[in-house]
XYZ file of C-alpha atoms in Angstrom:
306
model
C 7.106 96.908 -106.643
C 6.417 96.019 -103.456
C 7.952 97.065 -100.336
C 8.845 95.133 -97.335
C 8.342 97.143 -94.128
C 10.910 97.182 -91.405
C 9.652 96.103 -88.054
C 11.516 95.160 -84.694
C 8.380 93.556 -83.245
C 5.173 91.973 -84.144
C 2.494 94.281 -85.639
C -0.524 95.059 -83.387
C -4.118 94.294 -84.290
C -7.033 94.145 -82.964
C -8.115 90.831 -81.547
C -8.779 87.682 -83.571
C -11.857 86.763 -83.336
C -12.639 82.565 -83.240
C -14.416 82.639 -86.115
C -13.625 79.278 -87.247
C -14.746 77.559 -84.094
C -11.826 76.342 -83.500
C -8.468 79.417 -83.018
C -8.878 79.558 -79.500
C -8.182 75.586 -79.113
C -5.514 76.198 -81.770
C -3.891 78.944 -79.230
C -4.266 77.113 -76.310
C -2.557 73.911 -77.883
C 0.604 75.417 -79.121
C 0.953 78.194 -76.084
C 2.972 77.181 -72.897
C 4.384 80.535 -71.707
C 7.714 79.614 -71.452
C 8.871 79.458 -75.252
C 10.802 81.699 -75.622
C 13.446 80.255 -72.676
C 12.949 77.197 -73.859
C 14.090 78.323 -77.302
C 17.251 80.543 -75.986
C 17.683 77.491 -73.371
C 18.637 75.271 -76.195
C 20.389 76.971 -78.518
C 22.720 78.129 -75.993
C 22.958 74.388 -74.795
C 23.989 73.890 -78.411
C 26.639 75.916 -78.940
C 24.575 79.148 -80.824
C 24.937 82.496 -79.503
C 20.640 84.761 -79.031
C 22.704 87.786 -79.448
C 24.731 86.841 -82.924
C 22.267 84.378 -84.470
C 21.434 83.428 -88.586
C 18.514 81.416 -90.268
C 20.306 78.958 -90.811
C 21.361 78.085 -86.894
C 17.348 78.111 -86.029
C 16.617 75.293 -89.270
C 16.479 72.436 -86.502
C 14.245 73.740 -84.366
C 11.820 76.086 -86.783
C 10.953 74.015 -88.975
C 7.725 72.490 -87.720
C 6.349 70.063 -90.111
C 6.968 66.877 -91.565
C 9.832 66.474 -93.886
C 11.963 69.898 -92.358
C 13.496 72.227 -94.239
C 14.231 69.833 -97.571
C 10.095 70.090 -97.693
C 10.287 73.675 -97.280
C 12.621 73.946 -100.582
C 9.901 72.015 -102.565
C 7.476 74.450 -101.406
C 9.834 77.184 -103.041
C 9.992 75.595 -105.739
C 6.292 74.761 -106.058
C 4.980 78.307 -105.460
C 7.862 79.690 -107.610
C 9.174 81.348 -104.810
C 12.266 84.080 -105.357
C 13.694 86.815 -105.435
C 11.102 89.667 -104.600
C 8.173 87.033 -105.167
C 5.276 88.858 -102.287
C 4.725 85.942 -100.224
C 1.716 85.659 -97.357
C 2.138 82.718 -95.228
C -0.760 81.615 -93.612
C -0.403 80.083 -90.316
C 3.490 80.627 -89.639
C 4.234 79.434 -86.747
C 7.777 80.245 -85.843
C 8.100 81.768 -89.172
C 10.750 78.907 -89.906
C 9.628 79.001 -93.724
C 9.421 82.491 -93.905
C 12.874 82.774 -93.101
C 13.589 80.394 -95.766
C 11.704 82.178 -98.161
C 12.826 85.790 -97.127
C 17.246 84.706 -96.090
C 17.998 81.762 -99.180
C 15.814 83.646 -101.750
C 15.168 87.254 -101.547
C 11.469 86.767 -101.075
C 9.399 89.291 -99.562
C 7.080 88.128 -96.487
C 4.107 88.633 -94.501
C 3.693 85.847 -91.645
C 0.080 85.468 -90.196
C -0.400 83.315 -87.068
C -3.071 83.204 -83.981
C -0.643 82.389 -81.375
C 0.423 85.337 -79.365
C 3.668 84.066 -77.870
C 4.830 82.365 -81.854
C 4.229 85.994 -83.343
C 6.036 87.813 -80.335
C 8.866 84.609 -80.439
C 8.902 84.931 -84.896
C 9.291 89.001 -84.800
C 12.206 88.427 -82.243
C 13.968 86.235 -83.868
C 13.962 87.384 -87.320
C 15.289 90.767 -85.989
C 18.131 88.427 -84.173
C 18.554 87.307 -87.793
C 18.420 90.395 -89.592
C 15.512 90.037 -91.321
C 12.981 92.022 -90.175
C 12.961 94.134 -93.088
C 11.781 91.458 -95.199
C 9.437 89.993 -92.841
C 6.489 90.985 -91.236
C 4.728 89.137 -88.877
C 0.805 89.462 -87.969
C -1.827 88.143 -85.570
C -4.174 87.405 -87.588
C -6.606 84.228 -88.499
C -6.269 82.287 -91.767
C -9.903 82.504 -92.121
C -9.187 87.104 -92.017
C -5.394 87.760 -92.617
C -6.450 91.770 -92.896
C -3.912 91.503 -95.717
C -3.972 93.201 -99.111
C -6.382 92.452 -101.432
C -4.686 90.944 -104.733
C -1.561 92.061 -103.023
C 0.826 88.473 -103.244
C 2.405 86.332 -105.659
C 2.009 83.091 -103.522
C 0.107 82.082 -100.290
C 1.484 79.047 -98.393
C -0.230 76.654 -95.737
C 2.399 74.422 -94.168
C 1.313 71.721 -91.266
C -2.110 74.007 -91.100
C -5.261 72.440 -92.326
C -5.370 69.917 -89.701
C -6.249 72.716 -87.343
C -8.743 74.310 -89.609
C -12.105 72.987 -89.076
C -13.526 75.565 -92.331
C -11.035 75.356 -94.915
C -13.156 76.612 -97.315
C -13.303 79.798 -95.648
C -9.277 79.901 -95.693
C -8.866 79.412 -99.313
C -11.270 82.066 -100.219
C -9.094 84.344 -97.969
C -6.197 82.533 -99.549
C -7.581 83.426 -103.020
C -8.870 87.177 -102.224
C -5.229 88.269 -101.121
C -3.589 86.637 -104.099
C -3.371 88.281 -107.519
C -5.036 86.453 -110.513
C -2.468 83.705 -111.831
C -1.221 83.521 -108.056
C 0.181 80.456 -106.348
C -1.353 78.627 -103.528
C 0.844 75.818 -101.942
C -0.526 73.829 -99.531
C 1.638 70.842 -97.586
C -0.916 69.625 -95.050
C -1.242 66.041 -92.971
C -4.112 64.213 -95.087
C -6.673 61.263 -94.256
C -7.150 58.517 -96.323
C -10.126 56.363 -96.435
C -9.781 53.813 -93.522
C -9.492 53.932 -90.059
C -9.081 57.010 -87.895
C -5.229 57.190 -86.254
C -3.957 57.180 -83.068
C -3.882 60.569 -80.806
C -2.079 62.676 -79.288
C -0.725 64.077 -83.083
C 1.442 67.076 -83.107
C -1.059 68.912 -84.096
C -3.703 67.758 -81.704
C -3.690 66.144 -78.376
C -7.256 64.050 -79.272
C -9.406 63.625 -82.205
C -11.984 66.404 -81.285
C -9.109 68.930 -81.837
C -8.485 67.564 -85.441
C -9.242 68.278 -88.384
C -8.112 66.141 -91.207
C -9.201 66.058 -94.239
C -8.862 64.030 -97.730
C -7.535 65.372 -101.248
C -11.060 64.943 -102.555
C -12.375 67.133 -99.685
C -9.228 70.073 -100.480
C -10.039 69.643 -103.949
C -13.218 70.140 -103.336
C -13.117 73.650 -101.218
C -9.832 74.584 -103.636
C -12.487 74.645 -106.664
C -15.423 76.299 -104.663
C -12.843 79.169 -103.679
C -12.210 79.891 -107.384
C -8.609 77.746 -107.829
C -7.340 75.301 -110.197
C -5.264 72.693 -108.518
C -2.312 72.607 -110.941
C -0.443 69.534 -108.909
C -0.937 66.945 -105.908
C 1.968 64.926 -104.640
C 1.899 62.216 -102.021
C 4.788 62.499 -99.562
C 4.341 59.810 -97.408
C 7.893 57.779 -98.571
C 10.009 61.118 -97.862
C 8.149 61.762 -94.994
C 8.611 58.277 -92.991
C 12.298 58.588 -94.112
C 12.396 62.091 -92.499
C 11.022 60.372 -89.404
C 13.508 57.470 -89.125
C 15.993 60.035 -89.581
C 15.053 61.507 -86.101
C 16.703 61.727 -82.745
C 16.234 57.959 -81.605
C 13.702 59.495 -78.255
C 11.756 61.074 -80.474
C 11.206 57.915 -82.889
C 10.677 55.440 -80.177
C 7.620 57.634 -78.675
C 8.453 59.155 -75.233
C 6.122 58.652 -73.160
C 3.700 61.473 -72.518
C 5.310 64.288 -69.909
C 8.867 62.708 -69.946
C 11.312 65.120 -69.184
C 15.207 64.812 -70.755
C 17.212 63.366 -67.856
C 18.707 65.664 -65.529
C 21.672 67.601 -66.611
C 20.530 67.000 -70.121
C 20.871 69.618 -72.831
C 17.666 70.207 -74.260
C 17.820 68.984 -77.476
C 17.345 71.062 -80.533
C 14.856 70.009 -81.979
C 10.858 70.480 -82.925
C 10.105 68.790 -79.102
C 12.135 72.469 -77.831
C 8.863 73.950 -79.330
C 5.718 71.681 -79.391
C 6.984 69.986 -75.474
C 8.630 66.763 -74.178
C 5.880 64.650 -75.789
C 6.601 65.223 -78.995
C 8.263 62.128 -79.405
C 4.829 60.418 -78.551
C 3.108 62.470 -80.678
C 5.558 61.815 -83.417
C 5.374 58.168 -82.852
C 1.647 57.980 -83.342
C 2.449 60.044 -86.952
C 4.512 57.728 -88.580
C 2.740 55.038 -87.287
C -0.437 56.124 -89.367
C 1.345 56.989 -92.613
C 3.487 53.628 -92.848
C 0.053 52.039 -91.957
C -1.934 54.510 -94.735
C -3.937 55.947 -92.891
C -2.381 59.954 -93.402
C -0.380 60.740 -96.087
C 1.431 63.999 -95.850
C 0.223 65.695 -99.183
C 1.045 68.758 -101.459
C -1.076 70.469 -103.333
C -0.483 73.396 -105.859
C -3.405 75.264 -106.680
C -3.470 78.501 -108.627
C -6.280 81.540 -108.802
C -8.156 82.542 -111.570
C -8.347 84.724 -113.546
C -6.280 87.653 -115.468
């Protein structure tokens, strides 16, 4: 039986090698140097006490994917995550999904991300929410997680593939850490045949830093890594409904670099993490989904073997 390792900080690892050719670009895109200050200021502005946090307090800002916590719960169902399930979350961001897996469903989670600012703050938030015994956070690449082979029941990859050039290598790493018949649940923004989307997007400022691919390309890479696809689900309709419920500022697409009005509290939403031009990025994403250029898609695959 897997035993959770209690941690009060991120697990120290050697420097992450830029094996995929895009790791530093990802780190640069998601780093600001002020994330911790912004997150705690937004929490206080929303009436939350940083010294007395619950995982539920963080849900408005830590579910950094289209569909938010509702989409996370779908992944829980798809991957069969429950009490004692050993989950590796590749590209874990602020550990929003990991806290759902562990806090609501009793899973034991090893979260992996390349961005130091995310890793450090995630570990602190997990401790403040009382979940540091259930979630271990490691700085590593999804292509080289340094996790134990065959040790996990499920691997999740949530809105990460768009930043990964070599998906085949990441999928091979997922296969390595899963036990036979383990589940690999992917939720990414995928391409459809047609026009290129307009940038910036939430995951990339320009097309050169984006690696959006089609379902067919994902399926081929999964097969090459020894996976059989169980199901594929297009979440475009749900994503559009989710984006239409976003705050008016985000839905309208604030101009790049726009700040909140003087004296206004920072909204408790993904813009706290992603920056003040998140509205523009979400507006571009919404247009691309509505026009059929992009499709938020869930693929559930199973590792071969017995």
